[in-house]
Each structure stands twice: as C-alpha cells, then as structure tokens.
PDB file of C-alpha atoms and ligand atoms in Angstrom:
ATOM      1  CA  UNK W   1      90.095  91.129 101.416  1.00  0.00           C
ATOM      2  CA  UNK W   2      92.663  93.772 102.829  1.00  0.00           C
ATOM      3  CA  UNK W   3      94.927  96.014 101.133  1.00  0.00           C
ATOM      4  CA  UNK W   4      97.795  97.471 103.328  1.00  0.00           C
ATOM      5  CA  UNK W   5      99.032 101.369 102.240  1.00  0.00           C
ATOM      6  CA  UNK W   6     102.165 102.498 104.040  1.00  0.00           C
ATOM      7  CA  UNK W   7     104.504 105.277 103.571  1.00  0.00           C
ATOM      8  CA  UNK W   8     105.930 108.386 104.444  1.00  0.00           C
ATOM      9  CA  UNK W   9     104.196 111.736 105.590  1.00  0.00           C
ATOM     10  CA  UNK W  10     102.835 113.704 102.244  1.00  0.00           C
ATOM     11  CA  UNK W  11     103.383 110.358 100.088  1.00  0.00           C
ATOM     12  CA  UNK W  12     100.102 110.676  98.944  1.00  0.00           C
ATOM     13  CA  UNK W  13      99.314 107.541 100.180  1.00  0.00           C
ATOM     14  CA  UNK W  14      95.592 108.601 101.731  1.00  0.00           C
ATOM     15  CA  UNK W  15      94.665 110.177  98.464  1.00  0.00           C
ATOM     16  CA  UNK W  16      95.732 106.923  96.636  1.00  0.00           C
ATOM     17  CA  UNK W  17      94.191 105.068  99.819  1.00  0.00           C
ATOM     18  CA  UNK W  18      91.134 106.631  99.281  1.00  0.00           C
ATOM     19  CA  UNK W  19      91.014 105.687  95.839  1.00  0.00           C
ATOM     20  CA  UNK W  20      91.614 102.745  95.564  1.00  0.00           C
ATOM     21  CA  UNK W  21      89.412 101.170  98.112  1.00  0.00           C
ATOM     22  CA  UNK W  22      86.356 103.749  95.945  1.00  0.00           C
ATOM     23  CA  UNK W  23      87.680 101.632  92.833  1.00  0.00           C
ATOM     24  CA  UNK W  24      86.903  98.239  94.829  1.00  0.00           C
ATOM     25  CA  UNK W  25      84.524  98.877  96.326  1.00  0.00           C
ATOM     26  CA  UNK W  26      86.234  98.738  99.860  1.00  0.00           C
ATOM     27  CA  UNK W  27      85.686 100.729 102.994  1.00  0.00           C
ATOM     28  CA  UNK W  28      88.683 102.869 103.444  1.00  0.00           C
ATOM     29  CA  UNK W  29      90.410 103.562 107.004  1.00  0.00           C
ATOM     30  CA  UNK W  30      92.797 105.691 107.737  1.00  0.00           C
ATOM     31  CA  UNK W  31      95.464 105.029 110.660  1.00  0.00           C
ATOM     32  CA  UNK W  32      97.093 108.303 111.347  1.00  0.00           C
ATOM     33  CA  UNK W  33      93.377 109.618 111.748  1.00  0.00           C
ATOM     34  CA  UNK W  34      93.838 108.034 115.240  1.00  0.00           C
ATOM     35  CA  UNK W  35      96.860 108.823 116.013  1.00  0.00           C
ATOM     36  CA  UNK W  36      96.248 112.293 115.177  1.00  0.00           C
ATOM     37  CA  UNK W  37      92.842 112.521 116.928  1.00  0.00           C
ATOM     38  CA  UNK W  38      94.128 110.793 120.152  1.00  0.00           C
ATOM     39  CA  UNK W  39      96.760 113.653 120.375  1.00  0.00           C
ATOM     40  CA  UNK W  40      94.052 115.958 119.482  1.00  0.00           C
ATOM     41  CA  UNK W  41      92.355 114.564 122.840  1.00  0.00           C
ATOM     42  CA  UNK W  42      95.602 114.726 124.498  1.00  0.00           C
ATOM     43  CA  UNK W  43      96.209 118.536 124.383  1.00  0.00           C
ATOM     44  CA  UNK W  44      92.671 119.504 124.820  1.00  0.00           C
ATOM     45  CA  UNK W  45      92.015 117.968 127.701  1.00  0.00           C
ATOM     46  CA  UNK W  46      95.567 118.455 128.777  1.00  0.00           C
ATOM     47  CA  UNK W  47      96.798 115.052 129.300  1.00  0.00           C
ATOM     48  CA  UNK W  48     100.374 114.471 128.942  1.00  0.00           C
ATOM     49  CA  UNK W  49     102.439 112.485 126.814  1.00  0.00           C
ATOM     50  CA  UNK W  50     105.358 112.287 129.575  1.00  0.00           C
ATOM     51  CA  UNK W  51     102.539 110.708 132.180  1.00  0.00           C
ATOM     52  CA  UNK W  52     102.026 107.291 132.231  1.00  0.00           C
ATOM     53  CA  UNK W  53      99.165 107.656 134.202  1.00  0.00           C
ATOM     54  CA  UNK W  54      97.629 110.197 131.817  1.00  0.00           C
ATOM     55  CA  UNK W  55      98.111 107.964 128.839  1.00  0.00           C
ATOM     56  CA  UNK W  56      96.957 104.932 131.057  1.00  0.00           C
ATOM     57  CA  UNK W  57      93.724 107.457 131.530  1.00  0.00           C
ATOM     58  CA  UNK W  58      93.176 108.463 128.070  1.00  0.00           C
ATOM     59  CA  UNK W  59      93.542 104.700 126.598  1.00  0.00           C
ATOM     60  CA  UNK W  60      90.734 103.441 129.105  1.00  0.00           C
ATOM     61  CA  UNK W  61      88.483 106.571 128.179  1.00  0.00           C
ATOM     62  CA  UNK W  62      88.429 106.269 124.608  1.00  0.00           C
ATOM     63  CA  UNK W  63      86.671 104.359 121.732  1.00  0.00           C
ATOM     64  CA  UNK W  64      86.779 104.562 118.245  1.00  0.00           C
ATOM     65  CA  UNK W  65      84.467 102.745 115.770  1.00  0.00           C
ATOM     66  CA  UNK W  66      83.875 103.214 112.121  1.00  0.00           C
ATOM     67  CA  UNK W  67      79.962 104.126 110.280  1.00  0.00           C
ATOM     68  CA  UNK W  68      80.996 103.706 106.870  1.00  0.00           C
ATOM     69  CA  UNK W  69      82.730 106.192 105.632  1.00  0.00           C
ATOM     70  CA  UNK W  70      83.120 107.923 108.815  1.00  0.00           C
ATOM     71  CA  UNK W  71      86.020 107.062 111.543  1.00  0.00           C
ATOM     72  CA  UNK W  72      84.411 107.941 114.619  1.00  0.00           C
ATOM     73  CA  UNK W  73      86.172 108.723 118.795  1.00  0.00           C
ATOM     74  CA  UNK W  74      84.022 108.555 121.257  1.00  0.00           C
ATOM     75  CA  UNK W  75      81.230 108.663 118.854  1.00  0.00           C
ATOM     76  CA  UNK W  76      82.020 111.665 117.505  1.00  0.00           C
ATOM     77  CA  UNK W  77      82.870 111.966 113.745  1.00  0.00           C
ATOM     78  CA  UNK W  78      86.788 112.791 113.794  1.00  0.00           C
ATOM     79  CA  UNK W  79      86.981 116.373 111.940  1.00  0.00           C
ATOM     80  CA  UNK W  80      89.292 118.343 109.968  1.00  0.00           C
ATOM     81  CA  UNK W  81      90.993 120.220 113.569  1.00  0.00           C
ATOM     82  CA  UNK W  82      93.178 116.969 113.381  1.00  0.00           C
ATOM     83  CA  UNK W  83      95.254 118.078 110.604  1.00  0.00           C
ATOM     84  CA  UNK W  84      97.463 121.043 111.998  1.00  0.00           C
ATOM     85  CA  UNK W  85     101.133 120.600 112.433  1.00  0.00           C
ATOM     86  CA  UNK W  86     100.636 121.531 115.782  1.00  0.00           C
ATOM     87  CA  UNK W  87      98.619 118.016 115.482  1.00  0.00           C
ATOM     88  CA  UNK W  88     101.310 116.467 113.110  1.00  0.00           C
ATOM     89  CA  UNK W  89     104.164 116.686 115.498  1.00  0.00           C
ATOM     90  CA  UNK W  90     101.962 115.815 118.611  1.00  0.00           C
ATOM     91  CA  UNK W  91     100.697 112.525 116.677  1.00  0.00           C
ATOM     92  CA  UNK W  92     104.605 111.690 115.483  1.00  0.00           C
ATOM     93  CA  UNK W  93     105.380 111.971 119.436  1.00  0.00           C
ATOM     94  CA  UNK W  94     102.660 110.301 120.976  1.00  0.00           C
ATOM     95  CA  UNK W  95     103.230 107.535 117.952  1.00  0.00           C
ATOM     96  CA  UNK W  96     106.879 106.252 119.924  1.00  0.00           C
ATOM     97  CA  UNK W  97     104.791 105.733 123.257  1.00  0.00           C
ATOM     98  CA  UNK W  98     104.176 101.550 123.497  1.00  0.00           C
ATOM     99  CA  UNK W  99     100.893 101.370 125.344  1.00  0.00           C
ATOM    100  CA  UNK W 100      99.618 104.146 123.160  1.00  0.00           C
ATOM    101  CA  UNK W 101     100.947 101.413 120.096  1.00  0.00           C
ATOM    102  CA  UNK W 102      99.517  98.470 121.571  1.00  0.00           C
ATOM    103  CA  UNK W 103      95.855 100.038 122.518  1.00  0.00           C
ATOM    104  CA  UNK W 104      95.757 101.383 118.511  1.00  0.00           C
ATOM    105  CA  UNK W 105      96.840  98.549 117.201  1.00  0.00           C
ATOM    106  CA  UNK W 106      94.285  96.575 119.072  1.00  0.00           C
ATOM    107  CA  UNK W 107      91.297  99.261 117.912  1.00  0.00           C
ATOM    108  CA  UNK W 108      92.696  99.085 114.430  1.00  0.00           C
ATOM    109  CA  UNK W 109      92.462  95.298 113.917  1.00  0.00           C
ATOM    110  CA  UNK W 110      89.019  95.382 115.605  1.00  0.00           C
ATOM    111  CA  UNK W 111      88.345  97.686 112.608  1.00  0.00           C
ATOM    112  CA  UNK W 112      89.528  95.592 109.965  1.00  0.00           C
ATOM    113  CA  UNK W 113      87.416  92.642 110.956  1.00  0.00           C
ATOM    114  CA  UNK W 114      84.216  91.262 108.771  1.00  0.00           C
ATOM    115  CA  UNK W 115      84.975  93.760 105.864  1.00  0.00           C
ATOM    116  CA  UNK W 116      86.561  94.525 102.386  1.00  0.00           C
ATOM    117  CA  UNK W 117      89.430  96.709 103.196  1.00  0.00           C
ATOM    118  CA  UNK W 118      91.613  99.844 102.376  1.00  0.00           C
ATOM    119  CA  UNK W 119      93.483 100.243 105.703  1.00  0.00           C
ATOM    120  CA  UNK W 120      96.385 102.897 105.404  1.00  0.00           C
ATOM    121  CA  UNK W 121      99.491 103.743 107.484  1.00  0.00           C
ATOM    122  CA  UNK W 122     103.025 103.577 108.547  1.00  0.00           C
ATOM    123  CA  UNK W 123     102.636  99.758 110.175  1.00  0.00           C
ATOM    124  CA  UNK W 124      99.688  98.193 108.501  1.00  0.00           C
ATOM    125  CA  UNK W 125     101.592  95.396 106.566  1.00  0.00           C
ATOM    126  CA  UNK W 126     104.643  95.053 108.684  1.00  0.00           C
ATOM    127  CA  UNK W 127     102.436  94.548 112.779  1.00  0.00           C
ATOM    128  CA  UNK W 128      98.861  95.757 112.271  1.00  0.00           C
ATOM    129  CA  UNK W 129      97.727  93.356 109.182  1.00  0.00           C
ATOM    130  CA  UNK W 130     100.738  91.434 108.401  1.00  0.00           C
ATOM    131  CA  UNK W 131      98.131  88.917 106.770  1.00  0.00           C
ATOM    132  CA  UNK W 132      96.797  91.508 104.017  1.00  0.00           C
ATOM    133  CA  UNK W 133      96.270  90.120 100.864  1.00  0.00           C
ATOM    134  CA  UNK W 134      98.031  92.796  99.118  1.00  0.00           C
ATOM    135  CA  UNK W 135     100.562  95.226 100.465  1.00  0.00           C
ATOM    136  CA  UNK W 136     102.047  98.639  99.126  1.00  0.00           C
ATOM    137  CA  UNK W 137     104.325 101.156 100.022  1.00  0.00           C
ATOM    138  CA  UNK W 138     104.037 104.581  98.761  1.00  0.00           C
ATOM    139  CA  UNK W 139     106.768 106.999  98.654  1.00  0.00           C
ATOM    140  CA  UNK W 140     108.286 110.067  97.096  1.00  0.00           C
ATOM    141  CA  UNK W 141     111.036 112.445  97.743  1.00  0.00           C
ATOM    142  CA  UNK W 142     110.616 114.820 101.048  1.00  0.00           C
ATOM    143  CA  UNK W 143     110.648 117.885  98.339  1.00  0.00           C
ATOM    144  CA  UNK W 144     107.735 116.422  96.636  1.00  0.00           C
ATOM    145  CA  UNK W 145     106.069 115.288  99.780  1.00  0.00           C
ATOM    146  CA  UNK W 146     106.429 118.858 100.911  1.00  0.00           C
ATOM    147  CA  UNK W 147     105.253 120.404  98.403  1.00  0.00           C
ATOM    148  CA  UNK W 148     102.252 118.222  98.158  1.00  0.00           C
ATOM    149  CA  UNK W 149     101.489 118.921 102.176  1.00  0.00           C
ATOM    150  CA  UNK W 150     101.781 122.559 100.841  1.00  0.00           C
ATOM    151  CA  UNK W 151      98.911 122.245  98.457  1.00  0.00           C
ATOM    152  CA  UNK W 152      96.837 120.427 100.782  1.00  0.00           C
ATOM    153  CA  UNK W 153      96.743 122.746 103.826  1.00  0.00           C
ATOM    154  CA  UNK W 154      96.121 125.662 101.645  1.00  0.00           C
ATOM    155  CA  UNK W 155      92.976 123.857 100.194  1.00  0.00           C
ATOM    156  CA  UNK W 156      91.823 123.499 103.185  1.00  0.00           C
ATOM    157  CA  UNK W 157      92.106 126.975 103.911  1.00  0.00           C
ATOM    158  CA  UNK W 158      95.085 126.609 106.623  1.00  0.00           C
ATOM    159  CA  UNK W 159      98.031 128.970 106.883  1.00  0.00           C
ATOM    160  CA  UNK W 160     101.139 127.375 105.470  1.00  0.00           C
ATOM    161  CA  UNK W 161     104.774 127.598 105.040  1.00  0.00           C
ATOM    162  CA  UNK W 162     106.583 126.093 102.365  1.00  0.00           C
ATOM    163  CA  UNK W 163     110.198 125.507 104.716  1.00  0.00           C
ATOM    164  CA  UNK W 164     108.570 124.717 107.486  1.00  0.00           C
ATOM    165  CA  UNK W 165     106.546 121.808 106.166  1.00  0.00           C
ATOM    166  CA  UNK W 166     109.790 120.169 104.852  1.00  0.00           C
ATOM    167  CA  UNK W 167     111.648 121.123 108.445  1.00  0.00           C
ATOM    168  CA  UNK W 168     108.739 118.839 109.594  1.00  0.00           C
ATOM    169  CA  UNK W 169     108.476 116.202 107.639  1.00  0.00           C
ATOM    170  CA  UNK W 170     112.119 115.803 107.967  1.00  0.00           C
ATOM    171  CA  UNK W 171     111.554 115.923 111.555  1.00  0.00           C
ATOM    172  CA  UNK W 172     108.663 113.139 111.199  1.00  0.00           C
ATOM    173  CA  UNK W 173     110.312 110.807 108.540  1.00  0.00           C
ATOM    174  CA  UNK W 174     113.244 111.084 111.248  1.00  0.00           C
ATOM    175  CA  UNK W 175     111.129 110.273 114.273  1.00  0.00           C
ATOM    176  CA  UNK W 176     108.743 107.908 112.683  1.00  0.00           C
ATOM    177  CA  UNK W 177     111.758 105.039 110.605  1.00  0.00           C
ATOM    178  CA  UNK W 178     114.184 105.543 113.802  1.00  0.00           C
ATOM    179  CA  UNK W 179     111.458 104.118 116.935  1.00  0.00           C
ATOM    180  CA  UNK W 180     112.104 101.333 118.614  1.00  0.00           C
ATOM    181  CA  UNK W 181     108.639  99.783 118.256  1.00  0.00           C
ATOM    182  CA  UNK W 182     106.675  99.130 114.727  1.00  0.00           C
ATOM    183  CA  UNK W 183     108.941 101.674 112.820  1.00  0.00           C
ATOM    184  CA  UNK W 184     108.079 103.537 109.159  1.00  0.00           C
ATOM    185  CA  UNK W 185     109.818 100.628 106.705  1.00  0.00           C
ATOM    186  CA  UNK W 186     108.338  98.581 103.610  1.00  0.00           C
ATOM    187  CA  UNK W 187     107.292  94.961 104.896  1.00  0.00           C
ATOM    188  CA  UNK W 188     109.471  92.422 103.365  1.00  0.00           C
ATOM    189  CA  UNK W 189     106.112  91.241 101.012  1.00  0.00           C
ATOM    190  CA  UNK W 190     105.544  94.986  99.935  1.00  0.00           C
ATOM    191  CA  UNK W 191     105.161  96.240  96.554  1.00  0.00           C
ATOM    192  CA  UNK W 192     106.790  99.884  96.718  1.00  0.00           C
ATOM    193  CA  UNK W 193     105.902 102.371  94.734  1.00  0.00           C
ATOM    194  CA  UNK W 194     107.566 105.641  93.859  1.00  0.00           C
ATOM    195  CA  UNK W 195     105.339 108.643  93.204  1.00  0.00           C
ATOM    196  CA  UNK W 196     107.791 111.022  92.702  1.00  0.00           C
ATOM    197  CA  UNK W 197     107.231 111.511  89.111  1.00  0.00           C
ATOM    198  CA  UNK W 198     103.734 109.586  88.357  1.00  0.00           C
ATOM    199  CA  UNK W 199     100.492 111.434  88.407  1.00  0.00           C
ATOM    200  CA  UNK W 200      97.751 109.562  90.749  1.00  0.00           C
ATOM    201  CA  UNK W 201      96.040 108.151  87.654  1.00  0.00           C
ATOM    202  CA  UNK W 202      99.076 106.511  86.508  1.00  0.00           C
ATOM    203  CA  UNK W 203      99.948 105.277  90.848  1.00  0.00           C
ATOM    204  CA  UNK W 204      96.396 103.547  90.693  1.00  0.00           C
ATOM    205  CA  UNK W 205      96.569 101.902  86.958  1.00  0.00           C
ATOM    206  CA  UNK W 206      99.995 100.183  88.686  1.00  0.00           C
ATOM    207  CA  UNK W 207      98.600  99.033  91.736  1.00  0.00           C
ATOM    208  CA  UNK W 208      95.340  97.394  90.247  1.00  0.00           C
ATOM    209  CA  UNK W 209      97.393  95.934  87.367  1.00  0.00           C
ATOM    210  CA  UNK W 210     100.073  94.522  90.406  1.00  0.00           C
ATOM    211  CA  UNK W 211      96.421  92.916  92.366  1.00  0.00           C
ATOM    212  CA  UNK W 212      95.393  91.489  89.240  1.00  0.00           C
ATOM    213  CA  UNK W 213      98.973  89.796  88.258  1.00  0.00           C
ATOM    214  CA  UNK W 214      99.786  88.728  92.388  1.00  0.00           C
TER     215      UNK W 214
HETATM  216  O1   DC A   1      99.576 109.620 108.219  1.00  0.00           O
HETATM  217  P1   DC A   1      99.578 110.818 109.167  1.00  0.00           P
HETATM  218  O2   DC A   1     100.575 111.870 108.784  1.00  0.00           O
HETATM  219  O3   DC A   1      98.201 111.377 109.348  1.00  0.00           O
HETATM  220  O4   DC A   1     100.029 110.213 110.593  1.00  0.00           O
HETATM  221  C1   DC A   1     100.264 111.010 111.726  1.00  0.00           C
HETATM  222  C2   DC A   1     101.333 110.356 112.624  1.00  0.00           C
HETATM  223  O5   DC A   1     100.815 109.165 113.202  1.00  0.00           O
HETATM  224  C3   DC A   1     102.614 109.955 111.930  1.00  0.00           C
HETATM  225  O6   DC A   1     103.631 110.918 112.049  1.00  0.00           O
HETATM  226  C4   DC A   1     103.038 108.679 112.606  1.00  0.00           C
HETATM  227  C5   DC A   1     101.818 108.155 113.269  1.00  0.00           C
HETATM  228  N1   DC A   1     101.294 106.912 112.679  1.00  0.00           N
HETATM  229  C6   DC A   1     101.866 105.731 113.086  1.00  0.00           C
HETATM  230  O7   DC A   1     102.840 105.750 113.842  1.00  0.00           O
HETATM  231  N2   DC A   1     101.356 104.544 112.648  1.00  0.00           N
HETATM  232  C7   DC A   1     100.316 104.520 111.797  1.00  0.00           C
HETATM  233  N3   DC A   1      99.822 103.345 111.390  1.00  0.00           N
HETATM  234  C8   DC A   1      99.731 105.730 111.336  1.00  0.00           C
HETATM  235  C9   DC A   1     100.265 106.916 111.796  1.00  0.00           C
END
C-alpha cells in the first residue's frame, strides 16, 4: 500500500509523514531528502546547477537506496548538514532542472517498489505515485509554516531568523507552484488538509479516520 504526503515547505507534512507510516506500520521516505542531499553534493564538490554537463555528471555518479529507516547516497546515511537554508534554496533551484526531475523521479519509484509505504513530497500523488492508494495534501498558512521552520532549526541547534525564514519560504512556495515541470499543487484525488489551527494529534486522527472511510 502507498500513502502520498504533499505540501508546502514547513507544512508539517514530514512530521505527520513520519507518523503516520510509525502508526501503520509503513517505511517512511522522504523526497526532499534527495533533493536536498543532491544539492548538498552539488556545492561540495562544486558542480553547477547552470552546467548541463555537470548535472549530466552528478546524475550518472550517484545512487541512493533505502536500509530501513535510513535514506542512504552513495551509501552513505544522508545527515542532518542537508537542512540549512543555504541547502533549502539550493534544493528549490536545482528542483526546476528536468533531467535532475526525471533521474529522482526514477530513484524514487525504484524506492517505492515491494513495500508498505509513507512516501512524502511536493509531486508524489500528482507524477511520482499517481497510483497511491491514498493521497493527502498538507498545508498551512506561510506565518504558521514559518514559525514552525523557526522551532525546528533551533532544536536542532541551528542559527535562525524569524523574517528570513518567511522571506524564504515565500521565495520557495513561489519557485516550487510556478515550474514548468511537476509543480507544488494538490492532485485532483487528494484529500487536503489544513493544519493551520489543528495540533498533530488531531492532523493524524483525520487522516486515519479518511483511510478507513475511502
Ligand atoms: O520538503 P523539503 O523542504 O525538504 O524539500 C526541499 C526542496 O526540494 C523543495 O523546495 C522542493 C524540492 N522538492 C521537489 O521539488 N519535489 C519533491 N518531491 C520533494 C522536494
């Protein structure tokens, strides 16, 4: 079975994500993980997003496979150093480049094959698993979604700034709903779900009752 989360940056769609698929019993993958870490690759190695023949190089030189619960690259487990902004804005760009699309969207569904599922993103249930059996979209206003960003950097012990995190995700909800190719929008099937208001208890008690009723 597979269970499509989408939505915005800060939606709280990973923590939900994660959840859920520890409710179900489901292995739990997380999209922008690549995304991220390929851009994470990117700058270290100082390929560039402008070069076709650099992203040509980086697509043929990288793997990613999954050892429940971990998401590995190149068989390395894929680390907190992906969650920066410096990251963020990297993985937004990179995220409008069509090979870069194509090649995640082929390692994504390789992932999804021969197991229960929790697979979360901007593009799982509109081009990367438009078969899921069930398929959500979580959102919430940017405010929220900024101020939840807030909370998590700081737990994770990384400098933060309130005004710039909602200059960003502006900047992302911007980039990510106006590309040409697999944009951020609900899939015609999806159940969406404003978080705005709800407390995560309250988000999960919906979307298990919705499963149960489909
Ligand atoms: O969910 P996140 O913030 O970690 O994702 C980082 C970026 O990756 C996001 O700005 C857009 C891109 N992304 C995407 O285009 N498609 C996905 N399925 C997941 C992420």
């Amino acid at each position: 079975m597979k269970v499509a989360i989408d939505g915005p940056a800060g939606s709280g769609k990973s923590t939900v994500a994660k959840l859920l698929a520890k409710e179900l019993g489901f292995e739990y993958i997380d999209t922008g993980a690549m995304y991220r870490a390929l851009a994470w690759k990117m700058l270290k190695h100082g390929y560039s997003y402008e070069s076709k023949t650099d992203i040509e190089k980086v697509i043929q030189n990288t793997i990613f496979s999954f050892e429940s619960p971990n998401l590995l690259m190149d068989n390395a487990t894929i680390g907190d150093e992906i969650r920066t902004s410096e990251i963020s804005l990297l993985a937004s760009k990179i995220a409008t480049i069509s090979e870069i699309r194509a090649f995640l969207t082929r390692e994504q569904r390789k992932l999804a094959e021969n197991r229960d599922l929790v697979m979360e993103g901007r593009d799982i249930g509109t081009v990367v698993l438009p078969d899921a059996d069930y398929k959500f979209y979580i959102t919430a206003s940017p405010e929220e979604r900024a101020k939840r960003r807030y909370n998590q950097l700081k737990k994770m012990g990384i400098d933060a700034d309130f005004n710039a995190i909602l200059r960003e995700i502006s900047f992302r909800d911007k980039n990510d709903s106006s590309r040409e190719i697999a944009p951020l929008k609900p899939a015609g099937d999806a159940i969406v779900i404003d978080t705005t208001e709800m407390p995560l208890n309250e988000v999960i008690k919906l979307i298990l009752k919705k499963m149960k009723f489909q």
